[in-house]
Coordinates of C-alpha atoms in Angstrom, one line a residue:
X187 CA 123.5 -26.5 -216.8
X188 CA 122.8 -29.6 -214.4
X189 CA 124.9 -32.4 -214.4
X190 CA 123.0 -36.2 -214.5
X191 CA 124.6 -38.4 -211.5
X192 CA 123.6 -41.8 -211.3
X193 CA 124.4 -43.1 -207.5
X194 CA 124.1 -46.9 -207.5
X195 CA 124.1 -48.2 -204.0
X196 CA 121.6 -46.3 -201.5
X197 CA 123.2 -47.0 -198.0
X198 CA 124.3 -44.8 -195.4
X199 CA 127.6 -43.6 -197.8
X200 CA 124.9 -43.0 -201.3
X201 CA 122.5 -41.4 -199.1
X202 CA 124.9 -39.0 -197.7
X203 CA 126.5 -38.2 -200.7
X204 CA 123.9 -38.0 -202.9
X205 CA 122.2 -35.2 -200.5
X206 CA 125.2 -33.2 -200.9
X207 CA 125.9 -33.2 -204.7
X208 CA 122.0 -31.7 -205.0
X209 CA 122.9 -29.2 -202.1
X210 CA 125.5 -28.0 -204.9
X211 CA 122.2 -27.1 -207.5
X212 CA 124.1 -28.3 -210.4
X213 CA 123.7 -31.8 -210.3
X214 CA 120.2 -34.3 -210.2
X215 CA 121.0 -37.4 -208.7
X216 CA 118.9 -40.5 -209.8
X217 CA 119.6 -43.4 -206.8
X218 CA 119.5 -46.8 -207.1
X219 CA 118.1 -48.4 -203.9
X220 CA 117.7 -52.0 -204.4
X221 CA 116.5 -53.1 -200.6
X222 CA 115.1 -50.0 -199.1
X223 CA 113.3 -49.1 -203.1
X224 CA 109.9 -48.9 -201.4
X225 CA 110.2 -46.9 -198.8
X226 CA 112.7 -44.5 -200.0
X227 CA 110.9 -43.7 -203.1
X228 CA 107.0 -43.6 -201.2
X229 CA 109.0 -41.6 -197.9
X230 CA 112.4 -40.2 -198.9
X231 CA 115.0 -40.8 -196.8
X232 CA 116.0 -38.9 -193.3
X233 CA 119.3 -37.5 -192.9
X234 CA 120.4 -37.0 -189.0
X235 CA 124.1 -35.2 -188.8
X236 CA 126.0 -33.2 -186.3
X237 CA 127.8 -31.7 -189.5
X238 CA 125.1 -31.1 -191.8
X239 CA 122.0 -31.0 -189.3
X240 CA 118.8 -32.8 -190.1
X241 CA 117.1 -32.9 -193.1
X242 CA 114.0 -34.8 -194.6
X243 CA 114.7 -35.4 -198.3
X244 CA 114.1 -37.4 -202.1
X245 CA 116.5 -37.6 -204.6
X246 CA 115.6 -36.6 -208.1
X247 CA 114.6 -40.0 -209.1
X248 CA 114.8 -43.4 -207.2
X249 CA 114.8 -46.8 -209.3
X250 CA 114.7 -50.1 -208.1
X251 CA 117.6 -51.6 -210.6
X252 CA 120.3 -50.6 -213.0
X253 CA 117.8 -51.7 -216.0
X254 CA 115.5 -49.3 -215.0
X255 CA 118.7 -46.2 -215.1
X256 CA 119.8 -47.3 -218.2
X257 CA 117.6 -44.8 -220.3
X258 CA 120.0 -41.4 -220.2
X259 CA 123.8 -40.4 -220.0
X260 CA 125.3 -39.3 -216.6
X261 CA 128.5 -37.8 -216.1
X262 CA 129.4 -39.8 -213.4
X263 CA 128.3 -43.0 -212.0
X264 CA 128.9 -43.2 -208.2
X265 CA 129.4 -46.5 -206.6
X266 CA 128.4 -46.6 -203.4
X267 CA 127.4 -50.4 -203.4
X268 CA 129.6 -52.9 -201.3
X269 CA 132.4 -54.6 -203.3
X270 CA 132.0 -57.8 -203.6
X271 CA 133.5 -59.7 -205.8
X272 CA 133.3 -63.6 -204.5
X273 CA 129.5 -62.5 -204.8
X274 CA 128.1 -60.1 -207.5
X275 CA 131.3 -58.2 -209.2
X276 CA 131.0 -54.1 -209.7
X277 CA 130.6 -54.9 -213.7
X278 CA 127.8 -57.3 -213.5
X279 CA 125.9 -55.1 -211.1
X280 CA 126.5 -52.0 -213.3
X281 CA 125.4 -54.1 -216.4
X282 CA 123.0 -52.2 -218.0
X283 CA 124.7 -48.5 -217.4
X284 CA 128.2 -49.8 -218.4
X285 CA 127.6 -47.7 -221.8
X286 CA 126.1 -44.3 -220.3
X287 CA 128.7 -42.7 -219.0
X288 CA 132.3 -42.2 -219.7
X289 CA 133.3 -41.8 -215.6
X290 CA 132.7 -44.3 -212.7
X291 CA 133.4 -42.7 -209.4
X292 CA 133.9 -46.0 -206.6
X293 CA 133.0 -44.8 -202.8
X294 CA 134.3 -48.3 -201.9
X295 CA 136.4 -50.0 -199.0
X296 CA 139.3 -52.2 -199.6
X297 CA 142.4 -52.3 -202.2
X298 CA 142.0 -53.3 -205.6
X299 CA 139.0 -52.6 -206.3
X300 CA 139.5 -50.5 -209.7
X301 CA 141.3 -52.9 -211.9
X302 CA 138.5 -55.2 -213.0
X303 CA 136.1 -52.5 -214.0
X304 CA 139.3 -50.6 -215.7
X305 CA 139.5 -53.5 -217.9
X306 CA 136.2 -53.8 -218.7
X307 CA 136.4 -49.9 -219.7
X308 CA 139.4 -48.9 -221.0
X309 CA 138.3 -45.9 -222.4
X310 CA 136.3 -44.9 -219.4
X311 CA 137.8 -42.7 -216.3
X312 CA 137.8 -44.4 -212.8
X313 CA 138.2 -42.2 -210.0
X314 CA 138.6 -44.0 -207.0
X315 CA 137.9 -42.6 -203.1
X316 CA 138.7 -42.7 -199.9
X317 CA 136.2 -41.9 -197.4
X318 CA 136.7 -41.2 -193.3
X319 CA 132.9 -41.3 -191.9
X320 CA 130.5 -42.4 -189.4
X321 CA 127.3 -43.1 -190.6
X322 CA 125.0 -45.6 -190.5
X323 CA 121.7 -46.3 -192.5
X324 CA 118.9 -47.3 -189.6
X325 CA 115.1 -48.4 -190.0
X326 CA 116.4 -48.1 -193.9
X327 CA 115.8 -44.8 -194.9
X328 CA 117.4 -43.0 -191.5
X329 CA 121.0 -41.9 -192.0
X330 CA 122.7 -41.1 -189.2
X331 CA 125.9 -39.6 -188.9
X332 CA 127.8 -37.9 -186.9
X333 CA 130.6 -35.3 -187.6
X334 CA 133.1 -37.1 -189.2
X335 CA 133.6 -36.7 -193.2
X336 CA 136.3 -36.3 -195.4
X337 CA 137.3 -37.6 -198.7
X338 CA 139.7 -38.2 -201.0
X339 CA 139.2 -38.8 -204.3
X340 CA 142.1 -38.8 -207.4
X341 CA 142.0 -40.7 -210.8
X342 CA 142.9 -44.8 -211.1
X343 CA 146.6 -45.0 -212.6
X344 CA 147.2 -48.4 -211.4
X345 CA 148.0 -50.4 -207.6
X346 CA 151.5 -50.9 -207.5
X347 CA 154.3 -48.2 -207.1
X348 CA 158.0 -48.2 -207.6
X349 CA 159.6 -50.8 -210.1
X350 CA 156.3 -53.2 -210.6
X351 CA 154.0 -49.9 -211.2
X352 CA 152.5 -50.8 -214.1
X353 CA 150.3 -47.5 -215.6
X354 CA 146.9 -48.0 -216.6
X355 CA 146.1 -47.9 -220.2
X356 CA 143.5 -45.8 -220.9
X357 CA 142.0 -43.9 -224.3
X358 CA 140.6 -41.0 -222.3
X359 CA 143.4 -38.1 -222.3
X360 CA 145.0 -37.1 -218.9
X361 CA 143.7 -33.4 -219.1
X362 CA 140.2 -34.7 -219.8
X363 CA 140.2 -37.2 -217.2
X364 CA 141.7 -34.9 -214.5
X365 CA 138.8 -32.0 -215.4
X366 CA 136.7 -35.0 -214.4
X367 CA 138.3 -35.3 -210.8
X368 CA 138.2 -31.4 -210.9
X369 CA 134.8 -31.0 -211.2
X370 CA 133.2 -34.0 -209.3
X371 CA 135.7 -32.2 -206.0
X372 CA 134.4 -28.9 -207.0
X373 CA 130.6 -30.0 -206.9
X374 CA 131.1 -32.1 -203.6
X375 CA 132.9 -29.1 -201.8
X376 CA 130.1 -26.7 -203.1
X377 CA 127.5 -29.2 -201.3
X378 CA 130.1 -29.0 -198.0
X379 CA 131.4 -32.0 -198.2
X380 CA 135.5 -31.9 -196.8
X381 CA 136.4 -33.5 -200.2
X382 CA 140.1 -33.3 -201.5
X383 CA 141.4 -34.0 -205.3
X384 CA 144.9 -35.6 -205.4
X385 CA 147.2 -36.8 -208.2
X386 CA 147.9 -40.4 -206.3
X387 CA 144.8 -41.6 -204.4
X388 CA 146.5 -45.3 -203.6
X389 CA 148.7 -44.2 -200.4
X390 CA 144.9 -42.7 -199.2
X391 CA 142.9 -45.8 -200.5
X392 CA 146.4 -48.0 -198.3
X393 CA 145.6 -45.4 -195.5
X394 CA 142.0 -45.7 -195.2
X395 CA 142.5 -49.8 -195.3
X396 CA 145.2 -49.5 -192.2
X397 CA 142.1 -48.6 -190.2
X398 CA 139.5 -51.0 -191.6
X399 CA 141.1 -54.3 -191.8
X400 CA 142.3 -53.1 -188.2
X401 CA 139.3 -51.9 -186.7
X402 CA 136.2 -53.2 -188.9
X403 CA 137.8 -56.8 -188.1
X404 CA 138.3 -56.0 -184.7
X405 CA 134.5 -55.2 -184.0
X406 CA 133.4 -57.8 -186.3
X407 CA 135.0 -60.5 -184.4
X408 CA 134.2 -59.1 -180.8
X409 CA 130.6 -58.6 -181.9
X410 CA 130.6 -55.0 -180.6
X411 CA 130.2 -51.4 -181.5
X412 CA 133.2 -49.1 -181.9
X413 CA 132.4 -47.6 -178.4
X414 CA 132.6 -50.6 -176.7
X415 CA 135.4 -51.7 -178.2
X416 CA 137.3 -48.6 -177.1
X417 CA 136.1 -48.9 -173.5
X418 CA 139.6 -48.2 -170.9
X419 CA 138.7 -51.3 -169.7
X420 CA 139.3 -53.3 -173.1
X421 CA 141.9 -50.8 -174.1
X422 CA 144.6 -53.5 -172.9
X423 CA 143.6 -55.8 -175.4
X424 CA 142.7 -53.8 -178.3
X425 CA 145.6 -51.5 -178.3
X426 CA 148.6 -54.2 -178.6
X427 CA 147.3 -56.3 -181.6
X428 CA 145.7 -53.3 -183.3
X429 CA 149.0 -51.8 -183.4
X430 CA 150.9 -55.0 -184.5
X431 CA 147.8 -55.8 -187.0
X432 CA 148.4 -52.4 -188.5
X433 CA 152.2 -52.6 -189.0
X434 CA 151.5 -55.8 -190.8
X435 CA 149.3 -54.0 -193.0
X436 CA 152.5 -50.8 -193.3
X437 CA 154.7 -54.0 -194.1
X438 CA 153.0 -55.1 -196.8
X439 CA 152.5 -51.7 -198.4
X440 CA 155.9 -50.8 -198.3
X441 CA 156.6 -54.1 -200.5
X442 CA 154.1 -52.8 -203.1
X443 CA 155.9 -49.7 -203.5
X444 CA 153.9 -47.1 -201.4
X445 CA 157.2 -45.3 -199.4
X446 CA 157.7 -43.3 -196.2
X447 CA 156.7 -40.0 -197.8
X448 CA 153.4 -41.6 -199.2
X449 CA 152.1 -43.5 -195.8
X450 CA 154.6 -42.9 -192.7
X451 CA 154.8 -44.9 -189.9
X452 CA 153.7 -42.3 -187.6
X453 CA 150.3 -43.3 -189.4
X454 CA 149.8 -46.0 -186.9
X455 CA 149.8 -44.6 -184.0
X456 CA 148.1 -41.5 -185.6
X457 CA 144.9 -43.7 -186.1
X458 CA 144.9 -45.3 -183.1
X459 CA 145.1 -41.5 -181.3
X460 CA 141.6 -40.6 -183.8
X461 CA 140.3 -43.7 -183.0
X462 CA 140.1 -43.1 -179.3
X463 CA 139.3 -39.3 -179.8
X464 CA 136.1 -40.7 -181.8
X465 CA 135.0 -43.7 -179.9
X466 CA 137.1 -43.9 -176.6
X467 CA 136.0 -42.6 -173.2
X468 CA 135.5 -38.7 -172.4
X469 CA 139.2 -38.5 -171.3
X470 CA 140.3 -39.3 -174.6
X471 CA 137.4 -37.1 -176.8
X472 CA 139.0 -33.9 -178.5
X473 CA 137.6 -30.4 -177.7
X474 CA 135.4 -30.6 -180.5
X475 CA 133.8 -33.9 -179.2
X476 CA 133.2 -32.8 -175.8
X477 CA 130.9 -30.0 -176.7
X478 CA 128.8 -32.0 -178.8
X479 CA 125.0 -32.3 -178.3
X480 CA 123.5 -35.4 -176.5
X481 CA 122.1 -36.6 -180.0
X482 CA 125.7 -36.5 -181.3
X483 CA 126.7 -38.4 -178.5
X484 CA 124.5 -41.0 -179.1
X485 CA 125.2 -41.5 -182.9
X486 CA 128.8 -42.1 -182.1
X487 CA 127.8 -44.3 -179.3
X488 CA 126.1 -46.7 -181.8
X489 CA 128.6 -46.5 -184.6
X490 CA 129.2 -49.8 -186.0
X491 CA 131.1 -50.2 -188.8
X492 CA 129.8 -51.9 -191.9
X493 CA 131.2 -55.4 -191.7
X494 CA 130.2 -55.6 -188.3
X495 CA 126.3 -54.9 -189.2
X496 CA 126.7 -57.5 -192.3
X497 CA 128.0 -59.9 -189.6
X498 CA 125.1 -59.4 -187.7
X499 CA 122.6 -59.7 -190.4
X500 CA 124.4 -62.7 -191.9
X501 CA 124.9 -60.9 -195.1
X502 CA 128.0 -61.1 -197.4
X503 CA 131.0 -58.9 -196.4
X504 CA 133.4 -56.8 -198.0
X505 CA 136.2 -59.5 -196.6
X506 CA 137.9 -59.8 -200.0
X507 CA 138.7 -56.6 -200.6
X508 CA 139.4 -55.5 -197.2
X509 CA 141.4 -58.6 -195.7
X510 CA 141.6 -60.7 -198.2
X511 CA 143.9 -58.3 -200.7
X512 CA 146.5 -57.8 -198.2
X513 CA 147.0 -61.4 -197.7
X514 CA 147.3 -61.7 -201.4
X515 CA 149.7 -58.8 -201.5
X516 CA 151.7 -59.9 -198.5
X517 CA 152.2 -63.5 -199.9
X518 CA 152.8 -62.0 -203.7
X519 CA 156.1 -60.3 -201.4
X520 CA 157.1 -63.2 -199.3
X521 CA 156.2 -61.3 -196.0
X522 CA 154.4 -62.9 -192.6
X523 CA 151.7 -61.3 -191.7
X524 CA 149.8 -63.7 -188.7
X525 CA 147.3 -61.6 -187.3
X526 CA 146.0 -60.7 -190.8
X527 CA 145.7 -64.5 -191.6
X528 CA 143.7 -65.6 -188.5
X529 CA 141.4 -62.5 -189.3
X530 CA 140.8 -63.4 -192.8
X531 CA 140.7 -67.2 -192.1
X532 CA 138.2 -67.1 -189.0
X533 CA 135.9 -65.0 -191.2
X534 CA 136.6 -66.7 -194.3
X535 CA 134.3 -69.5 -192.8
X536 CA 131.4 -67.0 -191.7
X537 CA 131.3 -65.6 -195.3
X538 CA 130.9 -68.9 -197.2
X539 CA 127.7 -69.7 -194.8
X540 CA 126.7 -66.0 -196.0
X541 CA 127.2 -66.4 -199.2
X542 CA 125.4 -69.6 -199.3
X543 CA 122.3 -68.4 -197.8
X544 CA 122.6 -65.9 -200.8
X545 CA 119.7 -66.9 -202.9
X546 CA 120.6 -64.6 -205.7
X547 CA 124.6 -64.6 -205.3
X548 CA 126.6 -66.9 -207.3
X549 CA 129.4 -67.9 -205.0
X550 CA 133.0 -68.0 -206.5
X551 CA 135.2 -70.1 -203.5
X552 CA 137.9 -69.6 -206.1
X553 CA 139.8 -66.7 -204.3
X554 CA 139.1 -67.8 -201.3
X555 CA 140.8 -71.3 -201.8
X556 CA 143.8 -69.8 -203.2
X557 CA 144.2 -67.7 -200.5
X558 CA 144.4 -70.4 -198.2
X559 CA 146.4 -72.6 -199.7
X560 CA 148.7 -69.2 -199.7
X561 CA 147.8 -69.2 -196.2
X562 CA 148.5 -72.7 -195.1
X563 CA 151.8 -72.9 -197.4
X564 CA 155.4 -72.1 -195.5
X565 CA 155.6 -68.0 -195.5
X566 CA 159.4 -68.3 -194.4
X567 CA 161.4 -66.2 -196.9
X568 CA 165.3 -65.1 -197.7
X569 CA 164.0 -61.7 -199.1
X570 CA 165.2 -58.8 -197.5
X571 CA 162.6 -56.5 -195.4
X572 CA 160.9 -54.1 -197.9
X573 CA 163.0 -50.4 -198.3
X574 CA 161.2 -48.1 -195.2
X575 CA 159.9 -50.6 -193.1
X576 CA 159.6 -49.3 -189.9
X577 CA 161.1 -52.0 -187.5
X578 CA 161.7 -51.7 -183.4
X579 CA 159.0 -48.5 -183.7
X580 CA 158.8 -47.7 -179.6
X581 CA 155.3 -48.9 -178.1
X582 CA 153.2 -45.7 -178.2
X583 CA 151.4 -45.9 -174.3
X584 CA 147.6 -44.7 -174.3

């Protein structure tokens, strides 16, 4: 039996994917590319990996538009799309497929991503995931990656943890939904993906945004790749408030419940170690690193994260759900978070030009204004520090 997967979202993370669920045989992936449409479906698109090698390649079908999907059942529809909600929100952009599956699988950045489409479909299964990869999409049909991938995928059963977890209400049963998760893991591992199924993905989803609102904003705002960023010459600079940005971001997810057990402390300087194994100098590379081919070399050289190349092209970012979530969170909980704020704000006035220049986008300031008035309002607070935070953590020298 084959398995219908509708990938909507035909970047470097739909490409990818979407080539390893077919590697598994059991699944037939229909893509929707909206900008690279043409050239995909008249060339396919080529994949260049250190993990997975290189390979020229078409999915099953390629459609220009959700409309155009909207004429069979899958059992999962994949998400691979940016999440932008001050611009085209997930259920408008899913529209016409909202009915033709009973699973919606969200390979998205940022926190809070789930709850909006959850209450759109309460009957529905939303597995959310967490994904650790270089890749970009180049030339618009040429993947390249390098050998980083892993991800984490577990069923949506609400944000918050501890006394304000409030559990999602859903009409699918728990067994059903968790064969879903079961299945989707079992089909990417079969393709080779390093894919793991948990029973709480929102410490991984808290995890995986420790090193993007970190790092993403980082070389967003210096205008440079993550190689450059990571030179031992800028090292000085980048280490100090990466480290401090990050324990704002621990802070604030200790006060919405995620504990020591769930996202430790030693998670900090634990991404700042990968980060310079990946992108750092030489000196810093892992043994893995430093026996891999020049081609390799020169895909991780390049990496730029996603934010970064939106920058760049003056497109709409995924600011909102990256940055602009904590700050809600952290002012929801009375905490300070300064380095966040200046991030989000600086930006904040980059993505309003964006969105602007959005023909098609229909630009919500909404959040955004509410945010800053958050922002701009006195942060000073009685409330005790959130149970766990870690507080007078010893500098970490690199």
């Amino acid at each position: 039996m084959v398995d219908d997967v509708l990938i909507v979202g035909f970047g470097a993370v739909g490409v990818l994917y979407g080539w390893i669920l077919e590697q598994s045989k059991g699944v037939r992936v229909t893509a929707v590319a909206r900008s690279n449409y043409q050239i995909i479906q008249d060339q396919g698109v080529q994949l260049e990996s250190a993990k997975f090698g290189k390979h020229n390649w078409k999915p099953y079908r390629t459609l220009h538009d959700t409309h155009q999907a909207a004429d069979r059942d899958y059992k999962y529809i994949i998400c691979t799309f940016k999440h932008l909600p001050d611009v085209h929100p997930t259920e408008e952009i899913l529209g016409p497929c909202l009915h033709r599956s009973n699973c919606f699988v969200l390979l998205q950045n940022g926190l809070g991503i789930e709850e909006p489409l959850q209450s759109v479909l309460p009957n529905a299964t939303i597995i959310s995931g967490a994904i650790w990869i270089g890749a970009n999409l180049r030339d618009s049909r040429r993947v390249v990656h390098n050998d980083l991938e892993r991800l984490v995928i577990g069923r949506f059963k609400g944000e918050l943890r501890g006394p304000n977890h409030q559990p999602v209400l859903s009409n699918m049963p728990e067994r059903e939904a968790d064969v879903l998760v079961h299945d989707l893991a079992t089909l990417l591992r079969e393709g080779g993906s390093q894919t793991q199924d948990v029973p709480d993905i929102q410490p991984f989803r808290w995890k995986k945004n420790l090193w993007n609102a970190t790092f993403s904003t980082l070389a967003t705002l210096a205008g440079e790749p993550m190689s450059e960023l990571m030179r031992d010459d800028n090292l000085q600079f980048v280490i100090p408030i990466a480290r401090r940005t990050m324990l704002e971001i621990l802070f604030t997810a200790r006060a919405v419940g995620i504990s020591e057990d769930d996202l430790p402390a030693t998670a900090v300087d634990e991404q700042l170690t990968i980060t310079l194994q990946q992108f750092g100098s030489i000196l810093h590379a892992d043994e893995k690193r430093k026996g891999e081919n020049e081609e390799a070399a020169a895909g991780r050289a390049g990496f730029k994260p996603s934010m970064l190349i939106d920058y760049e092209h003056s497109r709409p970012m995924e600011l909102q759900c990256i940055l602009g979530s904590m700050v809600q969170r952290a002012r929801e909980f009375g905490l300070e978070t300064p380095r966040l704020d200046l991030a989000y704000s600086v930006l904040s006035v980059k993505q309003r030009g964006f969105i602007e220049k959005t023909s098609s986008a229909k630009p919500s300031s909404e959040m955004t204004d509410a945010l800053a008035q958050r922002i701009a309002r006195s942060r000073f607070t009685d409330s005790p520090v959130p149970s766990g935070t870690p507080l007078n953590l010893p500098t970490k020298k690199y």
